[in-house]
Coordinates of C-alpha atoms and ligand atoms in Angstrom, one line a residue:
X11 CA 21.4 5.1 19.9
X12 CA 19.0 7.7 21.2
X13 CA 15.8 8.7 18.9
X14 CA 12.9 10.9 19.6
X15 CA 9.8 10.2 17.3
X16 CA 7.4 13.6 16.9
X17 CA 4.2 12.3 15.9
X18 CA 2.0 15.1 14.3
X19 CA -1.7 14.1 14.8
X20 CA -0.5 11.9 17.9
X21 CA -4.6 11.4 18.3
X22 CA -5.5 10.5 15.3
X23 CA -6.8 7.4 13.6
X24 CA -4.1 6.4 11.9
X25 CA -1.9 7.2 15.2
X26 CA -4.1 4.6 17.3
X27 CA -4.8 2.3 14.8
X28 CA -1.7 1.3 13.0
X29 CA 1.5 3.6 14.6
X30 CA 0.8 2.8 17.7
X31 CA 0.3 -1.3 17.6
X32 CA 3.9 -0.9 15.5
X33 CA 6.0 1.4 18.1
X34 CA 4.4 -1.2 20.7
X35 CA 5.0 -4.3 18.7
X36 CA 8.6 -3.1 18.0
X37 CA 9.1 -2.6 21.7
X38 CA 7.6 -5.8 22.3
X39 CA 10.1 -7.8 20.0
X40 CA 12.9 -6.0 21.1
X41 CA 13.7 -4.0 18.0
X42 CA 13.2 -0.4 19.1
X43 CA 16.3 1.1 20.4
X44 CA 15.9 1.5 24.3
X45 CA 16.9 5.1 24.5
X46 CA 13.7 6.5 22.8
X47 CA 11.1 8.9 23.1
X48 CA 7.6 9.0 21.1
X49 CA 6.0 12.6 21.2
X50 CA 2.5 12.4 20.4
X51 CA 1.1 15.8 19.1
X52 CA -2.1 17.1 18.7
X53 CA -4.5 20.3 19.6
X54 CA -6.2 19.0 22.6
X55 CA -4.9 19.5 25.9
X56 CA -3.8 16.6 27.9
X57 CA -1.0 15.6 29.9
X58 CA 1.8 12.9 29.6
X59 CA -0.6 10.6 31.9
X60 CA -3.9 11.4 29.9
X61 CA -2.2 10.8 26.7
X62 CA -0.1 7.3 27.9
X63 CA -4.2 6.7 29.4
X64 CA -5.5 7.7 25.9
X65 CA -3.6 5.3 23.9
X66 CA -3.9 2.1 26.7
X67 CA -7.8 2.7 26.1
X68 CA -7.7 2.6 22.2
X69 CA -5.4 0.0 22.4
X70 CA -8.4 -2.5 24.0
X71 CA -9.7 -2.1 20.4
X72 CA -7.1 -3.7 18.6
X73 CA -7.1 -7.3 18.1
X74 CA -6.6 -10.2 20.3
X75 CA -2.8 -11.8 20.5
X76 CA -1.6 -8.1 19.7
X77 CA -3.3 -6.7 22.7
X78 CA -0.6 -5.8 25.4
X79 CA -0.7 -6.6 29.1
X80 CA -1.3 -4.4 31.5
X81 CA 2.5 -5.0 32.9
X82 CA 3.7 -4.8 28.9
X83 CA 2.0 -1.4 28.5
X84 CA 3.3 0.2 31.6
X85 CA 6.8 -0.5 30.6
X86 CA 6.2 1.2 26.7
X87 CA 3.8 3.8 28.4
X88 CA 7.2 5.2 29.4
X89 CA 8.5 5.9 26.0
X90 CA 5.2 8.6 25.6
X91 CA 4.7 11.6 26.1
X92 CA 2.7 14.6 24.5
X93 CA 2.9 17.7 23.3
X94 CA -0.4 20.4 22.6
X95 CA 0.3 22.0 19.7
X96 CA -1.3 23.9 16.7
X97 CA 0.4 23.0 14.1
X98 CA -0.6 26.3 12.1
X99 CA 0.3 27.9 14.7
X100 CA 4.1 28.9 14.2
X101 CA 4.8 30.2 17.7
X102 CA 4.0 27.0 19.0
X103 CA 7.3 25.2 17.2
X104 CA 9.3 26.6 19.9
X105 CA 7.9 24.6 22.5
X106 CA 8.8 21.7 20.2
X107 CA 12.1 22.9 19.8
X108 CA 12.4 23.2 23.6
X109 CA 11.3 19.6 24.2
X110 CA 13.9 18.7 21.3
X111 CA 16.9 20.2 23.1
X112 CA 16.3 18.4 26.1
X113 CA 18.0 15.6 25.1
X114 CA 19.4 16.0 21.5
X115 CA 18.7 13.0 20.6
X116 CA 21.1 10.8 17.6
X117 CA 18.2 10.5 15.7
X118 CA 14.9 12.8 15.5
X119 CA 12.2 11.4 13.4
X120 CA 8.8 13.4 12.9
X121 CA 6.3 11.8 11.7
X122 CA 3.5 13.6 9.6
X123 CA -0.1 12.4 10.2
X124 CA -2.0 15.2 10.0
X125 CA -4.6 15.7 7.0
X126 CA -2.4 16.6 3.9
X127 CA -3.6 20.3 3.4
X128 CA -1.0 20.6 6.7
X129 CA 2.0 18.8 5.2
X130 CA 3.5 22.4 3.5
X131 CA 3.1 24.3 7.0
X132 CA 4.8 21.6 9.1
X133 CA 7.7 21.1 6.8
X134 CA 8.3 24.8 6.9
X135 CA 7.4 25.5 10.2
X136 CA 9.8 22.5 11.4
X137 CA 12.5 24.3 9.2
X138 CA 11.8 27.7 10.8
X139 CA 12.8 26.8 14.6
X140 CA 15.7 25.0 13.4
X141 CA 14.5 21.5 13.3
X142 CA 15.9 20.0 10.1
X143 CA 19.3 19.6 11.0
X144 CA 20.9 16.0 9.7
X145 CA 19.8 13.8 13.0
X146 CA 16.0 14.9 11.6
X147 CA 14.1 12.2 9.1
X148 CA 10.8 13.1 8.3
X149 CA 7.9 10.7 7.5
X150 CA 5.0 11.9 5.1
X151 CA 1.8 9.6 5.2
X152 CA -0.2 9.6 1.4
X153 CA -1.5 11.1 -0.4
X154 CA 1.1 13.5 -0.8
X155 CA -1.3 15.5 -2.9
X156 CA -4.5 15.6 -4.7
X157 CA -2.8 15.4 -8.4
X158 CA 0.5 16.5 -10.2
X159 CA 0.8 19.8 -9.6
X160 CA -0.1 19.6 -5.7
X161 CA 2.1 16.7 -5.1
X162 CA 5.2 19.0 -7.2
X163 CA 4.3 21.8 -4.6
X164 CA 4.4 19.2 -1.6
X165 CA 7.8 18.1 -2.7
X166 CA 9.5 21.5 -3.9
X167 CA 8.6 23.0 -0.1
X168 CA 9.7 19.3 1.6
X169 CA 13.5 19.7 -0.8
X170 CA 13.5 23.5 0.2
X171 CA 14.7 22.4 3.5
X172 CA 15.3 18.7 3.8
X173 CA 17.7 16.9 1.5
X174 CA 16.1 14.0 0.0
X175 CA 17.6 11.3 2.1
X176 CA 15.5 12.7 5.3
X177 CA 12.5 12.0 3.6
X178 CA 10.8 8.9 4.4
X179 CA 7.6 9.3 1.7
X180 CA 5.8 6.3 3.6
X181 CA 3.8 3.2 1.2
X182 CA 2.7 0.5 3.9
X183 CA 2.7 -1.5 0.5
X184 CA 6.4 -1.9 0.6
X185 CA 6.8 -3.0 4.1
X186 CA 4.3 -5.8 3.7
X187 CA 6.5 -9.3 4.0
X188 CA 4.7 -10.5 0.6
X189 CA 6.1 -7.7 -1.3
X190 CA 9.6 -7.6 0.1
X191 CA 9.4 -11.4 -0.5
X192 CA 8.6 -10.7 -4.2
X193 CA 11.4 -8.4 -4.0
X194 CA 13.4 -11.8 -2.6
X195 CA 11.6 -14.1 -4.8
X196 CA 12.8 -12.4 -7.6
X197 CA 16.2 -11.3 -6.7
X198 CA 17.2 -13.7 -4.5
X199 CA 16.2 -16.9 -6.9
X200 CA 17.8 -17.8 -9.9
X201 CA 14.6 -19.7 -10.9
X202 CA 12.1 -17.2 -11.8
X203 CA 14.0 -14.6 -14.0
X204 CA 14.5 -16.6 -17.4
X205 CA 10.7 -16.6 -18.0
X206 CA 10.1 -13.4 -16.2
X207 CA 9.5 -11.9 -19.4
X208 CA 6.8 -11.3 -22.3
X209 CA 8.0 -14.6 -24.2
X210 CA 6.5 -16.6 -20.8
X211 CA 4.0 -14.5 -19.1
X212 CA 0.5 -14.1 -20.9
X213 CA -0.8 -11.0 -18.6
X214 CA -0.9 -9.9 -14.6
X215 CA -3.1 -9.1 -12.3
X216 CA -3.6 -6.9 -9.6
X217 CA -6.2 -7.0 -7.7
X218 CA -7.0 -4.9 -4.1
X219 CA -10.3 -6.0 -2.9
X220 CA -11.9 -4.4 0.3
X221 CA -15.2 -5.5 1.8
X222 CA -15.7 -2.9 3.6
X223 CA -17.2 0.1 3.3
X224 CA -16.2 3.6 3.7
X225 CA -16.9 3.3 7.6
X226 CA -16.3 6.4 9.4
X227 CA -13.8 7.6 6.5
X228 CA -16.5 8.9 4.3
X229 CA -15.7 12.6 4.2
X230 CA -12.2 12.1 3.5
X231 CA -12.9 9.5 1.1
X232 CA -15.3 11.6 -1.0
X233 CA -12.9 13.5 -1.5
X234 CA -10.2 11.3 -2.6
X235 CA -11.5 8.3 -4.1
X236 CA -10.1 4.9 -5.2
X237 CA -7.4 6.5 -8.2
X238 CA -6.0 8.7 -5.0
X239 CA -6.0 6.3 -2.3
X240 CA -5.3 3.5 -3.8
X241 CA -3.7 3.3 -7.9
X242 CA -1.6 5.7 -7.7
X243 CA 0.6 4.5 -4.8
X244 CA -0.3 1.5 -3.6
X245 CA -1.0 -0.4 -6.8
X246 CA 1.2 1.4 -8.8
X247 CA 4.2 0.5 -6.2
X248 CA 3.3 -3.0 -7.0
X249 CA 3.5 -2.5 -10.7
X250 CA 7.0 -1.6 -9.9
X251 CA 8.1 -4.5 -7.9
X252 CA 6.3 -7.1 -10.4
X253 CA 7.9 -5.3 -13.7
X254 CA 11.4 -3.4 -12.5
X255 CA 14.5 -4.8 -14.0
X256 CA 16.9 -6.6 -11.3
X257 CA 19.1 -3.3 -9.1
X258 CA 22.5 -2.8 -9.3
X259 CA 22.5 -3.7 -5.6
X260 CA 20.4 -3.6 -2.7
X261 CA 20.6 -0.2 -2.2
X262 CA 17.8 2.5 -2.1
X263 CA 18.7 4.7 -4.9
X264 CA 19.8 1.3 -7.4
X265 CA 16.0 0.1 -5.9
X266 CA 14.5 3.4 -6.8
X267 CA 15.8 4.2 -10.4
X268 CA 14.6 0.3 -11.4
X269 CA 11.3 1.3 -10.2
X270 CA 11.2 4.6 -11.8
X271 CA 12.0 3.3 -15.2
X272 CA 8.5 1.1 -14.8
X273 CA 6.5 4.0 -14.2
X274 CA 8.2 6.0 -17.1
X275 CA 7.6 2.9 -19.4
X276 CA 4.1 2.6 -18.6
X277 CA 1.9 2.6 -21.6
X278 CA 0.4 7.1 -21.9
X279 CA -3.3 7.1 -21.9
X280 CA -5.0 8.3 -25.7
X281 CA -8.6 9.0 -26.1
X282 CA -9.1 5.5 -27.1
X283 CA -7.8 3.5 -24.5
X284 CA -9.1 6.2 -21.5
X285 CA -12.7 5.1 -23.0
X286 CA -11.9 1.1 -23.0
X287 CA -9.4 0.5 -20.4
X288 CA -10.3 2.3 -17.8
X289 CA -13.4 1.2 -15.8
X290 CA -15.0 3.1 -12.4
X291 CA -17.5 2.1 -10.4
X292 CA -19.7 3.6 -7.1
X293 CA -21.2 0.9 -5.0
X294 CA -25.0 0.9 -4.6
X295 CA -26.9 -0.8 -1.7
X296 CA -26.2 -4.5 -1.4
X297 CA -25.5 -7.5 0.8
X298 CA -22.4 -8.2 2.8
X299 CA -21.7 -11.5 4.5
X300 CA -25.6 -11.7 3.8
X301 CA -26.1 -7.9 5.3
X302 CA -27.9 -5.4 4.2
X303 CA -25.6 -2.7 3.3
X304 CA -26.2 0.8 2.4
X305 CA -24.9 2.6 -1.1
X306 CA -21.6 4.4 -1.1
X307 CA -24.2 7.9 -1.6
X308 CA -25.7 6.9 1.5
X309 CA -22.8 6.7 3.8
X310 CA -22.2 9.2 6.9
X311 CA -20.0 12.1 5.3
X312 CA -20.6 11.5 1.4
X313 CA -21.9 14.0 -0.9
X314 CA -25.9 12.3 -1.9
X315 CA -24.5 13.0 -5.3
X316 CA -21.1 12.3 -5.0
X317 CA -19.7 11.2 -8.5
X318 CA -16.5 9.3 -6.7
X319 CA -15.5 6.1 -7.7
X320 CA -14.9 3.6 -5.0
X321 CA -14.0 1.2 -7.8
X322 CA -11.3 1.3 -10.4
X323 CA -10.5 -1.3 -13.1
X324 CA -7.2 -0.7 -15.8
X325 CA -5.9 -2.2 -18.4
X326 CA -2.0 -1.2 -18.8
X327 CA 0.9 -2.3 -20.3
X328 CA 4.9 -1.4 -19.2
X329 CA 6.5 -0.8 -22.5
X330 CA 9.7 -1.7 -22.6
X331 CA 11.8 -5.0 -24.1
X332 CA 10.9 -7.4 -21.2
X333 CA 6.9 -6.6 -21.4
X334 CA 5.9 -5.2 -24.6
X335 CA 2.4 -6.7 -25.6
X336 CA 1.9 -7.8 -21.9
X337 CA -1.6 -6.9 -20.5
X338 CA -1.3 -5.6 -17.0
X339 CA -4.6 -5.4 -15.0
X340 CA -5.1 -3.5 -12.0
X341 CA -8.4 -3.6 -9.8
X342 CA -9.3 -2.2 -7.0
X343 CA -12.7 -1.3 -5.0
X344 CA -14.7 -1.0 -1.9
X345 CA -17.5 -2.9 -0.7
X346 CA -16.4 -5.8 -3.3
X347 CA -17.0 -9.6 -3.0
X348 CA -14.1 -10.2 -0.4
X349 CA -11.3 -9.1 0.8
X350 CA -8.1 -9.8 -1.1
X351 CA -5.0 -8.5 -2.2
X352 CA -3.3 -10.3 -4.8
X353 CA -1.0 -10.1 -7.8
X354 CA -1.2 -13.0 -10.6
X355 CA 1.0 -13.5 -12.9
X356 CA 0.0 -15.7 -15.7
X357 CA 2.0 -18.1 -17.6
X358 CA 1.5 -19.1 -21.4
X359 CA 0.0 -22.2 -22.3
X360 CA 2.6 -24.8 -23.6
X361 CA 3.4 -24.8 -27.1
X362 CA 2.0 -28.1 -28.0
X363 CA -0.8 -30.2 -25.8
X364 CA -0.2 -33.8 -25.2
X365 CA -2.2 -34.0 -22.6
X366 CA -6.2 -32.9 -22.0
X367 CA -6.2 -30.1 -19.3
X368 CA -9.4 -28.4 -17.7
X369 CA -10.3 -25.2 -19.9
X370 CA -7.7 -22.5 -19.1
X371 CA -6.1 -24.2 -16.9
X372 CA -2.4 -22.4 -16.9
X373 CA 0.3 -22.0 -14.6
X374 CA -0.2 -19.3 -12.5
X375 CA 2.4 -17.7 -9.7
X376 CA -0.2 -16.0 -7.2
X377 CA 1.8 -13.4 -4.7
X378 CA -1.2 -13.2 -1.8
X379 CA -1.2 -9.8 0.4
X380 CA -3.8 -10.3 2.2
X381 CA -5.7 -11.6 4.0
X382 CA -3.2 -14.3 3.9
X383 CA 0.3 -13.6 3.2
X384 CA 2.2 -16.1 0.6
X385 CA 2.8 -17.6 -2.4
X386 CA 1.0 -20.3 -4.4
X387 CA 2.5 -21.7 -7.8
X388 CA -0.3 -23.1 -10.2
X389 CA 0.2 -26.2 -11.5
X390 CA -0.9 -29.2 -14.0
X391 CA -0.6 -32.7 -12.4
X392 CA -1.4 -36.2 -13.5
X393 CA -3.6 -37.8 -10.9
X394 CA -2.5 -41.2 -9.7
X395 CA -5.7 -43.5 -10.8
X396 CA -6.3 -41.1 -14.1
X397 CA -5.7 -44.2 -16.8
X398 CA -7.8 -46.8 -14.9
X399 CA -10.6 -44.3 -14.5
X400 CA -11.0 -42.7 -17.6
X401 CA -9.2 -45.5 -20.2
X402 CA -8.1 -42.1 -22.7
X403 CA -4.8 -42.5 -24.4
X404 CA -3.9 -38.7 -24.0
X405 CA -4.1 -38.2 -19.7
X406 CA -6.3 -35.9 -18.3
X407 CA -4.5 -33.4 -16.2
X408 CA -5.6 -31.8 -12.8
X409 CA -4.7 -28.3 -11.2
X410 CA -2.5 -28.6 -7.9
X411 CA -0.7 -25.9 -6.1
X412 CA 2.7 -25.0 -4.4
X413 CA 1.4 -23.5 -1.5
X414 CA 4.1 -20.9 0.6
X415 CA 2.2 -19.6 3.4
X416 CA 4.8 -17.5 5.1
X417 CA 2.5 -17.1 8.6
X418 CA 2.6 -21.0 9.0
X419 CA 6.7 -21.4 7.9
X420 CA 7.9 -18.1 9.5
X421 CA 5.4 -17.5 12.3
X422 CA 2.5 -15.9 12.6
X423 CA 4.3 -13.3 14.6
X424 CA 6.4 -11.4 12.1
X425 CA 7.2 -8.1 11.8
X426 CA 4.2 -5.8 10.3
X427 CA 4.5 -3.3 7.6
X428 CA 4.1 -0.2 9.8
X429 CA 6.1 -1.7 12.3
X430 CA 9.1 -2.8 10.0
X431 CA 8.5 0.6 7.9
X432 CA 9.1 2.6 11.4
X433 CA 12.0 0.9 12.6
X434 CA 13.8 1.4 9.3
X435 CA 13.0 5.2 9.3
X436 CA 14.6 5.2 12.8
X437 CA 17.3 3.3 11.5
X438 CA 18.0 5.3 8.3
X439 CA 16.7 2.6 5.9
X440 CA 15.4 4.3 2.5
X441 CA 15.1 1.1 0.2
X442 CA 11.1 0.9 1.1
X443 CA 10.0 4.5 0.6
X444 CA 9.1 6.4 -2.4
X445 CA 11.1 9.2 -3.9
X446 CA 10.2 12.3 -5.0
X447 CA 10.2 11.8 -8.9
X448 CA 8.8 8.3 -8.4
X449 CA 5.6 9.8 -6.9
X450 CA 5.6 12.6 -9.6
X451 CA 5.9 10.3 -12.3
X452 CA 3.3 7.9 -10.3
X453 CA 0.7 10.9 -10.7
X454 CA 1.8 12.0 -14.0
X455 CA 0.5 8.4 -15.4
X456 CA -2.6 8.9 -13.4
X457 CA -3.5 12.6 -14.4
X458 CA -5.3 12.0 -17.8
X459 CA -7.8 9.8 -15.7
X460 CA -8.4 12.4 -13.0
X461 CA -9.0 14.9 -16.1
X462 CA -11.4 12.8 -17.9
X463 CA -13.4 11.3 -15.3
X464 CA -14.1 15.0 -14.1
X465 CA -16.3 15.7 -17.0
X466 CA -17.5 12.5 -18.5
X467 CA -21.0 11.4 -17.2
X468 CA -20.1 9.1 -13.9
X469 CA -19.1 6.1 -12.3
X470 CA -21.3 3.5 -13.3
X471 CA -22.9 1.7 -10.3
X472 CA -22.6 -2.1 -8.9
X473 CA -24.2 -3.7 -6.2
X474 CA -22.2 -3.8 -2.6
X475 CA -21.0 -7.7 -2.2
X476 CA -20.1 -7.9 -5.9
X477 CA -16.9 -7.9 -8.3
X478 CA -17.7 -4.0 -9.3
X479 CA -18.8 -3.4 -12.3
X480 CA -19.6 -5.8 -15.6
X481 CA -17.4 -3.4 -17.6
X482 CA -14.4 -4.2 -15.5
X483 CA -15.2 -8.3 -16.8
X484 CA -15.8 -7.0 -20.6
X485 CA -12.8 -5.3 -20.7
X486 CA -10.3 -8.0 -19.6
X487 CA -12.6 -10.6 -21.7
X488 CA -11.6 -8.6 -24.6
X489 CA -8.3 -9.6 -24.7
X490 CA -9.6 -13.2 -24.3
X491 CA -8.7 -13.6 -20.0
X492 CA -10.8 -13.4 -17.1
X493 CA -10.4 -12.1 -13.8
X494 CA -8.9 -14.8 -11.4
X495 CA -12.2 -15.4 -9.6
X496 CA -13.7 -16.3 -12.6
X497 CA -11.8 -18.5 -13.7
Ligands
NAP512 P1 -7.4 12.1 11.7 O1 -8.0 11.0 12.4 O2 -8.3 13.2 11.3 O3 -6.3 12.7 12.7 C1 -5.7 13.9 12.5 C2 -4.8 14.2 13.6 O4 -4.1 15.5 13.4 C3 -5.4 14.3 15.0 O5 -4.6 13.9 16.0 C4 -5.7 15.8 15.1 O6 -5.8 16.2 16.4 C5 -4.4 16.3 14.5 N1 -4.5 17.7 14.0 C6 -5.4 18.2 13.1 N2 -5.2 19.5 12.9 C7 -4.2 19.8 13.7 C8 -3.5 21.1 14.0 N3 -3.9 22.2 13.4 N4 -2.6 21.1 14.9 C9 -2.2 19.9 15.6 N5 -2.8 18.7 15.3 C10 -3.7 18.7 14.4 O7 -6.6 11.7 10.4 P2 -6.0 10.2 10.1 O8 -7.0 9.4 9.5 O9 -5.2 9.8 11.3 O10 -5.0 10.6 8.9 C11 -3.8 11.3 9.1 C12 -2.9 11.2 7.9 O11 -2.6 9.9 7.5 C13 -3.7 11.8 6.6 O12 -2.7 12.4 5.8 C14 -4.2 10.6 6.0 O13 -4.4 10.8 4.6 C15 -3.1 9.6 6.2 N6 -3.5 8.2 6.2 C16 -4.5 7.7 7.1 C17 -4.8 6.4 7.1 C18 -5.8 5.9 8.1 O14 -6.1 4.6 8.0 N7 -6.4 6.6 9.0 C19 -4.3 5.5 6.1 C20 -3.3 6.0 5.3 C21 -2.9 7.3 5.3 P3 -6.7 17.4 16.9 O15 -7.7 17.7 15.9 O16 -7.2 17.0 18.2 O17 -5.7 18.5 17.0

């Protein structure tokens, strides 16, 4: 199978940092069909050399193992080439078109990573010459919009000329191996479903912690913030895989419709709960790894006022049958304590104690995204020596944990989420992107929190290195739980 892959903003940072380590470690594991081109695309003007030259130097800054060889880049430096282009420029598509026809290839994938306010002109212009016949798939990085109505816009233009099978609406969420192994833990088990319901499970939580800053992101950040770039797709894509009902089949569309139904169940926002379950928060200056660190406000490219929150706390719940009454928790920040991305689900408490157990000591299933990738089960053990030492009739218990960690039992080596997203966009594979009404519904849930964060009076402030906010403790303490660290 022959493909050529168009990459729109072929110079960009998400084009070195993350497309580019994929593509290469896809040709480096054999998975990317031999036959292949990679267009990178961009304003500047450079040749095929300069660009293959480009990439080999940005490539030194990725990390270690991943790092090719000199010999190893010189035989994927031949799958590169570039294209100068001004993408609102619609005379310039021809020139695309002409490098398309060269070798009309089975499959043409383009892949938008240009700043969003291009999206619209691409997908029309790429119409215009002729380029959206059935071999083409496009790819549309997030945010596909700012809010409802821009993200409609995005889609009505992208279904104007594009059926919805071409588009690949990209969530590097879904091709992390944790989550398709929740997909696998849940669907491929027999063992979990029974008490995957409100009758077992006390609450979850979601938690996506960055340490970092803004870094060089600032501008684009301010203007986007953690609801954007982070609830509603990411975490709300995690939502879905936690709480969908089991698909038909494995198929995208049975995949999709299970997940839409989660978003459509989630609980509306009222007056009430937009005042006590929704926490934000701005980082001020703080310590990091025992660093001085400055303020979000401070930051190269933010606003000295900027009222954009770089942390958000929820309190949700999907209303339906299975989870009715269920507190969901989401959580996400910058500049927080560490970095970690996790889901917890929490178990009841038995029924009836016969044993004595640490305070709030329950089973928990933790699904770890990063920085380690696995699952741990939470459990309540007797220790061996517990009667001769303490001499109690009822047994003191202990927590111990099932530990999965899929780097050590599958290799440290296994296919990333860009890279596994990529290679099932060349191959056709929808099942791990996002549909159009699944986004729309996505920012639909989100809206009332853009609308009443733009007039109330801020995002309160916590120190860099910290767990955000107090607030974001108060208001899962409420319902009488504490965030995992805490425990
Ligand atoms: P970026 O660093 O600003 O890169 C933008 C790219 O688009 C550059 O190659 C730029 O090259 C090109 N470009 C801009 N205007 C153009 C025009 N008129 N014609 C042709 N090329 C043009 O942006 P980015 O961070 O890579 O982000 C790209 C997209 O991915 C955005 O939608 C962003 O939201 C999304 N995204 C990024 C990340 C990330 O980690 N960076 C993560 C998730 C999603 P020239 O200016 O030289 O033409």
């Amino acid at each position: 199978m022959s493909f050529d892959l168009v990459l729109f903003g072929g110079t960009g940072d998400l084009a070195w940092r993350k497309l580019m380590p994929a593509l290469f470690q896809a040709f480096r594991h054999g998975s990317l069909p031999k036959d292949g081109r990679i267009v990178g695309v961009a304003r500047d003007d450079l040749s095929d050399d300069q660009y293959r030259e480009l990439i080999q130097s940005r490539f030194n800054a990725v990390e270690g193992a991943k790092r090719p060889s000199a010999e190893e880049f010189e035989k994927f430096a031949s799958l590169l080439h570039y294209l100068r282009m001004d993408l609102s420029k619609p005379a310039d598509y021809a020139r695309l078109a002409d490098l398309l026809k060269q070798r009309n290839a089975d499959t043409v994938v383009m892949y938008v990573a240009t700043a969003p306010a291009l999206f619209t002109q691409v997908v029309e212009q790429v119409a215009a010459a002729g380029l959206n016949g059935p071999a083409t798939r496009i790819v549309l990085e997030k945010p596909l919009g700012h809010d409802l109505a821009s993200n409609r816009a995005i889609n009505a233009a992208v279904c104007k000329v594009f059926e919805e099978k071409q588009v690949f609406r990209i969530d590097h969420y879904l091709g992390k191996p944790s989550v398709q192994n929740l997909f696998a833990m849940r669907f491929g088990n027999a063992l979990f479903e029974p008490i995957w319901r409100r009758e077992h499970i006390a609450n979850i939580q979601i938690t996506i912690a960055e340490d970092l800053g803004v870094e060089k992101r600032g501008a684009f950040y301010d203007q986007t913030g953690a609801l954007r770039d982070m609830v509603q797709n990411h975490a709300l894509q995690l939502v879905c895989a936690i709480g969908m009902e089991p698909p038909i089949n494995s198929h995208a569309d049975a995949i999709r419709d299970e997940k839409l139904k989660v978003l459509r169940a989630l609980k509306p926002w009222t007056s009430e709960t937009l005042g006590l379950h929704a926490i934000r928060g701005q980082y001020t200056a703080g310590t990091a790894y025992g660093e001085r660190v400055p303020g979000y406000r401070d930051e190269p490219g933010v606003d000295p006022e900027s009222r954009t929150e770089t942390f958000v706390a929820l309190r949700t719940e999907i209303a339906n049958w299975r989870w009715a009454g269920v507190p969901l928790y989401i959580r996400t920040g910058k500049r927080l304590a560490s970095r970690d991305a996790r889901i917890e689900v929490n178990f009841r408490p038995t029924p009836h104690a016969i044993y004595r157990a640490p305070s709030g000591a329950v089973n928990k299933l933790v699904i770890n995204l990063q920085p380690k990738d696995g699952l741990e089960l939470h459990m309540l053990a007797q220790a061996q020596d517990n009667r001769q030492r303490n001499g109690h009739s009822a047994a003191q218990l202990a927590p111990v944990q099932l530990d999965l960690d899929f780097d050590k039992r599958f290799g440290a080596e296994r296919v990333g989420a860009y890279e596994r997203l990529l290679l099932d966009v060349i191959d056709g594979r929808l099942n791990l992107f996002v549909r159009s009404d699944e986004q729309e519904e996505a920012w639909r849930w989100v809206e009332p929190l853009i609308d009443s964060w733009a007039s109330d009076g801020g995002p309160r402030p916590y120190a860099a290195g910290t767990w955000g906010p107090s607030a974001s403790s108060a208001m899962i303490a409420r319902d009488g739980f504490s965030w995992g660290e805490e425990q």
